[in-house]
């Protein structure tokens, strides 16, 4: 939307508010200006018909119902700890980040609380089965410790491999050839990682998992940043899943929490239990909560719309 069009929209909205002033004169005043005022009723009427206003209402409903049912599962201490974690992460720019996102300290804490309440709801309403634990553990790869040498060109990686075969130590080659300044003077050694790690590329991890202790890649491993030569130092043993149930459940819940479809269904159960009823007839007609209360219908409607628009 260009600046002129934005100005027209703002003026049109302002005019609409002005026309309705007389009908809402008994409502508390939000704004005074020379020759008139804007009342709470006028402001509400305008806001409830905007996507931003409707989204705010849905967020408030979800927050209130989650807090009502799971507020005792999440302490204010935990919410503040989560808040302080972000505050520390962003440092002196934290206030600017909040402002840029249209958030205040209170609204950000409310968002954090909503997230923590929703996790509590997830753990209460969706249990991890033994079959799911076993399936997850079967696909899991435990800690692997490696040395690596990053190079910008394939030829450099091939040179490294050639020198390794001739007996030159990995640490010596890492110091000379690696572009990874954080590890080149440490023999190229990385912290141990498992299959839940997200800091390394899948290509890198898959190449490492194919090796036994003491082996290195005999062809350069191509990644988005260049080429890698990888040597495995240690592979942790994988024992019975029964010894790691707490860890497994944590990982499964993290996966579910990151899945929008799963969380939509969880929020839907919370809303149904709360028996939420929107009283405003205009807002009620919008079916604002339908994506949570009837997610399968919303998905079908969205798919149908996409199919039609694609023809």
Tab-separated table of C-alpha atoms in Angstrom, residues 31-245:
chain	number	residue	atom	x	y	z
A	31	UNK	CA	-9.524	10.977	22.844
A	32	UNK	CA	-10.541	14.632	22.911
A	33	UNK	CA	-9.831	17.026	20.053
A	34	UNK	CA	-10.986	20.513	19.167
A	35	UNK	CA	-14.681	20.269	18.361
A	36	UNK	CA	-15.129	16.577	19.158
A	37	UNK	CA	-14.000	13.335	20.759
A	38	UNK	CA	-13.515	9.614	20.147
A	39	UNK	CA	-15.335	7.316	22.554
A	40	UNK	CA	-14.578	3.796	23.708
A	41	UNK	CA	-17.575	2.468	21.775
A	42	UNK	CA	-16.354	4.093	18.558
A	43	UNK	CA	-12.860	2.778	19.065
A	44	UNK	CA	-14.172	-0.714	19.834
A	45	UNK	CA	-16.433	-0.715	16.762
A	46	UNK	CA	-13.510	0.190	14.536
A	47	UNK	CA	-11.046	-2.217	16.135
A	48	UNK	CA	-13.275	-5.280	16.176
A	49	UNK	CA	-13.600	-5.117	12.401
A	50	UNK	CA	-9.839	-5.153	11.800
A	51	UNK	CA	-7.692	-8.271	11.531
A	52	UNK	CA	-5.365	-6.842	14.192
A	53	UNK	CA	-8.235	-6.336	16.613
A	54	UNK	CA	-9.612	-9.821	15.996
A	55	UNK	CA	-6.170	-11.392	16.348
A	56	UNK	CA	-5.677	-9.584	19.659
A	57	UNK	CA	-9.001	-10.945	20.927
A	58	UNK	CA	-8.119	-14.518	19.943
A	59	UNK	CA	-4.727	-14.201	21.663
A	60	UNK	CA	-6.395	-12.875	24.815
A	61	UNK	CA	-8.953	-15.704	24.835
A	62	UNK	CA	-6.214	-18.309	24.466
A	63	UNK	CA	-4.087	-16.676	27.172
A	64	UNK	CA	-6.985	-16.424	29.641
A	65	UNK	CA	-8.257	-19.986	29.118
A	66	UNK	CA	-4.770	-21.480	29.296
A	67	UNK	CA	-4.003	-19.512	32.449
A	68	UNK	CA	-7.293	-20.587	34.012
A	69	UNK	CA	-6.552	-24.270	33.425
A	70	UNK	CA	-2.751	-24.391	33.696
A	71	UNK	CA	-1.709	-21.271	35.603
A	72	UNK	CA	-0.873	-23.391	38.642
A	73	UNK	CA	1.575	-25.442	36.551
A	74	UNK	CA	3.775	-22.471	35.616
A	75	UNK	CA	5.197	-20.207	38.315
A	76	UNK	CA	5.821	-16.490	37.887
A	77	UNK	CA	9.447	-17.325	38.703
A	78	UNK	CA	9.624	-19.522	35.604
A	79	UNK	CA	8.044	-16.832	33.419
A	80	UNK	CA	10.499	-14.232	34.729
A	81	UNK	CA	13.417	-16.610	34.162
A	82	UNK	CA	12.341	-17.035	30.539
A	83	UNK	CA	12.002	-13.262	30.195
A	84	UNK	CA	15.470	-12.664	31.660
A	85	UNK	CA	16.948	-15.221	29.272
A	86	UNK	CA	15.772	-13.167	26.282
A	87	UNK	CA	16.779	-9.916	27.974
A	88	UNK	CA	20.306	-11.234	28.460
A	89	UNK	CA	20.430	-12.570	24.900
A	90	UNK	CA	19.635	-9.188	23.333
A	91	UNK	CA	21.491	-7.075	25.884
A	92	UNK	CA	21.278	-3.309	25.431
A	93	UNK	CA	19.129	-3.679	22.296
A	94	UNK	CA	16.361	-5.572	24.130
A	95	UNK	CA	14.084	-2.541	24.563
A	96	UNK	CA	14.491	-1.656	20.888
A	97	UNK	CA	13.648	-5.225	19.850
A	98	UNK	CA	10.461	-5.144	21.938
A	99	UNK	CA	9.481	-1.750	20.560
A	100	UNK	CA	10.143	-2.826	16.970
A	101	UNK	CA	7.945	-5.893	17.542
A	102	UNK	CA	5.158	-3.740	18.970
A	103	UNK	CA	5.559	-5.262	22.422
A	104	UNK	CA	5.891	-3.940	25.949
A	105	UNK	CA	7.496	-5.737	28.874
A	106	UNK	CA	4.051	-6.856	30.069
A	107	UNK	CA	2.792	-8.020	26.679
A	108	UNK	CA	6.025	-9.914	26.016
A	109	UNK	CA	5.768	-11.635	29.395
A	110	UNK	CA	2.169	-12.516	28.550
A	111	UNK	CA	3.347	-14.106	25.297
A	112	UNK	CA	5.967	-16.099	27.188
A	113	UNK	CA	3.362	-17.179	29.731
A	114	UNK	CA	0.999	-18.280	26.949
A	115	UNK	CA	3.761	-20.423	25.480
A	116	UNK	CA	4.627	-22.016	28.822
A	117	UNK	CA	0.957	-22.656	29.619
A	118	UNK	CA	0.488	-24.265	26.212
A	119	UNK	CA	3.434	-26.606	26.874
A	120	UNK	CA	1.824	-27.583	30.182
A	121	UNK	CA	-1.435	-28.250	28.314
A	122	UNK	CA	0.402	-30.338	25.726
A	123	UNK	CA	1.982	-32.554	28.389
A	124	UNK	CA	-1.369	-32.951	30.119
A	125	UNK	CA	-3.517	-33.663	27.070
A	126	UNK	CA	-1.132	-35.662	24.864
A	127	UNK	CA	0.878	-38.501	26.358
A	128	UNK	CA	3.916	-40.177	24.851
A	129	UNK	CA	3.353	-43.885	24.230
A	130	UNK	CA	5.914	-46.657	24.627
A	131	UNK	CA	5.693	-47.308	20.878
A	132	UNK	CA	6.521	-43.655	20.167
A	133	UNK	CA	9.465	-43.763	22.565
A	134	UNK	CA	10.860	-46.885	20.919
A	135	UNK	CA	10.395	-45.453	17.419
A	136	UNK	CA	12.165	-42.216	18.380
A	137	UNK	CA	15.042	-44.092	20.026
A	138	UNK	CA	15.481	-46.320	16.983
A	139	UNK	CA	16.091	-43.278	14.770
A	140	UNK	CA	18.306	-41.539	17.334
A	141	UNK	CA	22.091	-41.324	16.931
A	142	UNK	CA	23.995	-40.717	20.203
A	143	UNK	CA	26.962	-38.409	20.726
A	144	UNK	CA	29.754	-38.397	18.178
A	145	UNK	CA	32.994	-36.476	18.742
A	146	UNK	CA	34.887	-35.385	15.639
A	147	UNK	CA	37.718	-33.312	14.274
A	148	UNK	CA	37.050	-31.382	11.106
A	149	UNK	CA	38.838	-29.236	8.567
A	150	UNK	CA	36.763	-26.679	6.671
A	151	UNK	CA	37.994	-25.500	3.282
A	152	UNK	CA	36.582	-23.078	0.750
A	153	UNK	CA	37.590	-25.205	-2.245
A	154	UNK	CA	37.297	-28.861	-3.163
A	155	UNK	CA	40.946	-28.975	-4.229
A	156	UNK	CA	42.110	-27.872	-0.766
A	157	UNK	CA	39.991	-30.601	0.834
A	158	UNK	CA	41.468	-33.160	-1.562
A	159	UNK	CA	44.968	-31.958	-0.658
A	160	UNK	CA	44.163	-32.431	3.038
A	161	UNK	CA	42.929	-35.987	2.417
A	162	UNK	CA	46.031	-36.796	0.378
A	163	UNK	CA	48.304	-35.556	3.181
A	164	UNK	CA	46.310	-37.515	5.786
A	165	UNK	CA	46.896	-40.667	3.754
A	166	UNK	CA	50.617	-39.919	3.667
A	167	UNK	CA	50.731	-39.724	7.462
A	168	UNK	CA	50.453	-36.006	8.295
A	169	UNK	CA	48.531	-35.462	11.534
A	170	UNK	CA	44.988	-34.103	11.436
A	171	UNK	CA	45.859	-31.347	13.926
A	172	UNK	CA	48.752	-30.124	11.772
A	173	UNK	CA	46.549	-29.986	8.673
A	174	UNK	CA	43.703	-28.295	10.552
A	175	UNK	CA	46.027	-25.516	11.665
A	176	UNK	CA	47.313	-24.993	8.124
A	177	UNK	CA	44.208	-25.455	5.974
A	178	UNK	CA	41.031	-25.020	8.029
A	179	UNK	CA	38.968	-21.864	7.561
A	180	UNK	CA	37.202	-22.473	10.884
A	181	UNK	CA	39.057	-20.043	13.145
A	182	UNK	CA	37.285	-21.346	16.246
A	183	UNK	CA	38.714	-24.873	15.943
A	184	UNK	CA	41.764	-24.776	13.645
A	185	UNK	CA	44.179	-24.273	16.548
A	186	UNK	CA	42.450	-26.991	18.591
A	187	UNK	CA	43.074	-29.795	16.145
A	188	UNK	CA	39.742	-29.081	14.472
A	189	UNK	CA	37.893	-30.686	17.378
A	190	UNK	CA	34.182	-29.973	17.811
A	191	UNK	CA	31.973	-30.504	20.841
A	192	UNK	CA	30.171	-33.850	20.790
A	193	UNK	CA	26.847	-33.801	18.935
A	194	UNK	CA	23.915	-36.176	18.495
A	195	UNK	CA	21.001	-36.357	16.059
A	196	UNK	CA	19.074	-33.651	17.947
A	197	UNK	CA	21.804	-31.113	17.164
A	198	UNK	CA	20.723	-28.218	14.929
A	199	UNK	CA	24.009	-26.309	14.727
A	200	UNK	CA	25.565	-28.579	12.093
A	201	UNK	CA	24.238	-29.331	8.627
A	202	UNK	CA	22.543	-32.673	7.985
A	203	UNK	CA	25.170	-33.392	5.310
A	204	UNK	CA	27.970	-32.977	7.856
A	205	UNK	CA	26.248	-35.161	10.453
A	206	UNK	CA	25.356	-37.947	8.028
A	207	UNK	CA	28.954	-38.107	6.802
A	208	UNK	CA	30.225	-38.377	10.388
A	209	UNK	CA	27.714	-41.073	11.341
A	210	UNK	CA	28.968	-43.347	8.562
A	211	UNK	CA	32.460	-43.450	10.062
A	212	UNK	CA	33.904	-45.630	12.789
A	213	UNK	CA	36.259	-44.347	15.471
A	214	UNK	CA	39.592	-43.340	13.933
A	215	UNK	CA	38.243	-43.129	10.379
A	216	UNK	CA	38.056	-39.979	8.253
A	217	UNK	CA	36.186	-39.057	5.080
A	218	UNK	CA	38.185	-40.069	2.006
A	219	UNK	CA	36.292	-37.681	-0.279
A	220	UNK	CA	35.442	-34.018	0.447
A	221	UNK	CA	32.043	-33.464	2.065
A	222	UNK	CA	30.234	-30.599	0.337
A	223	UNK	CA	28.270	-28.240	2.580
A	224	UNK	CA	26.603	-24.873	2.062
A	225	UNK	CA	29.753	-23.105	3.302
A	226	UNK	CA	32.368	-25.087	1.375
A	227	UNK	CA	33.968	-28.485	1.892
A	228	UNK	CA	34.722	-30.582	4.964
A	229	UNK	CA	37.144	-33.325	5.909
A	230	UNK	CA	35.852	-35.140	8.991
A	231	UNK	CA	37.524	-37.577	11.364
A	232	UNK	CA	35.616	-39.445	14.073
A	233	UNK	CA	37.311	-39.596	17.473
A	234	UNK	CA	34.619	-41.205	19.595
A	235	UNK	CA	31.153	-42.713	19.155
A	236	UNK	CA	28.965	-43.076	22.243
A	237	UNK	CA	27.347	-46.467	22.776
A	238	UNK	CA	23.599	-46.739	22.329
A	239	UNK	CA	21.959	-48.759	25.086
A	240	UNK	CA	18.313	-49.539	25.881
A	241	UNK	CA	15.695	-46.829	25.384
A	242	UNK	CA	14.342	-47.656	28.846
A	243	UNK	CA	17.381	-45.926	30.382
A	244	UNK	CA	16.605	-42.694	28.561
A	245	UNK	CA	12.816	-42.325	28.770
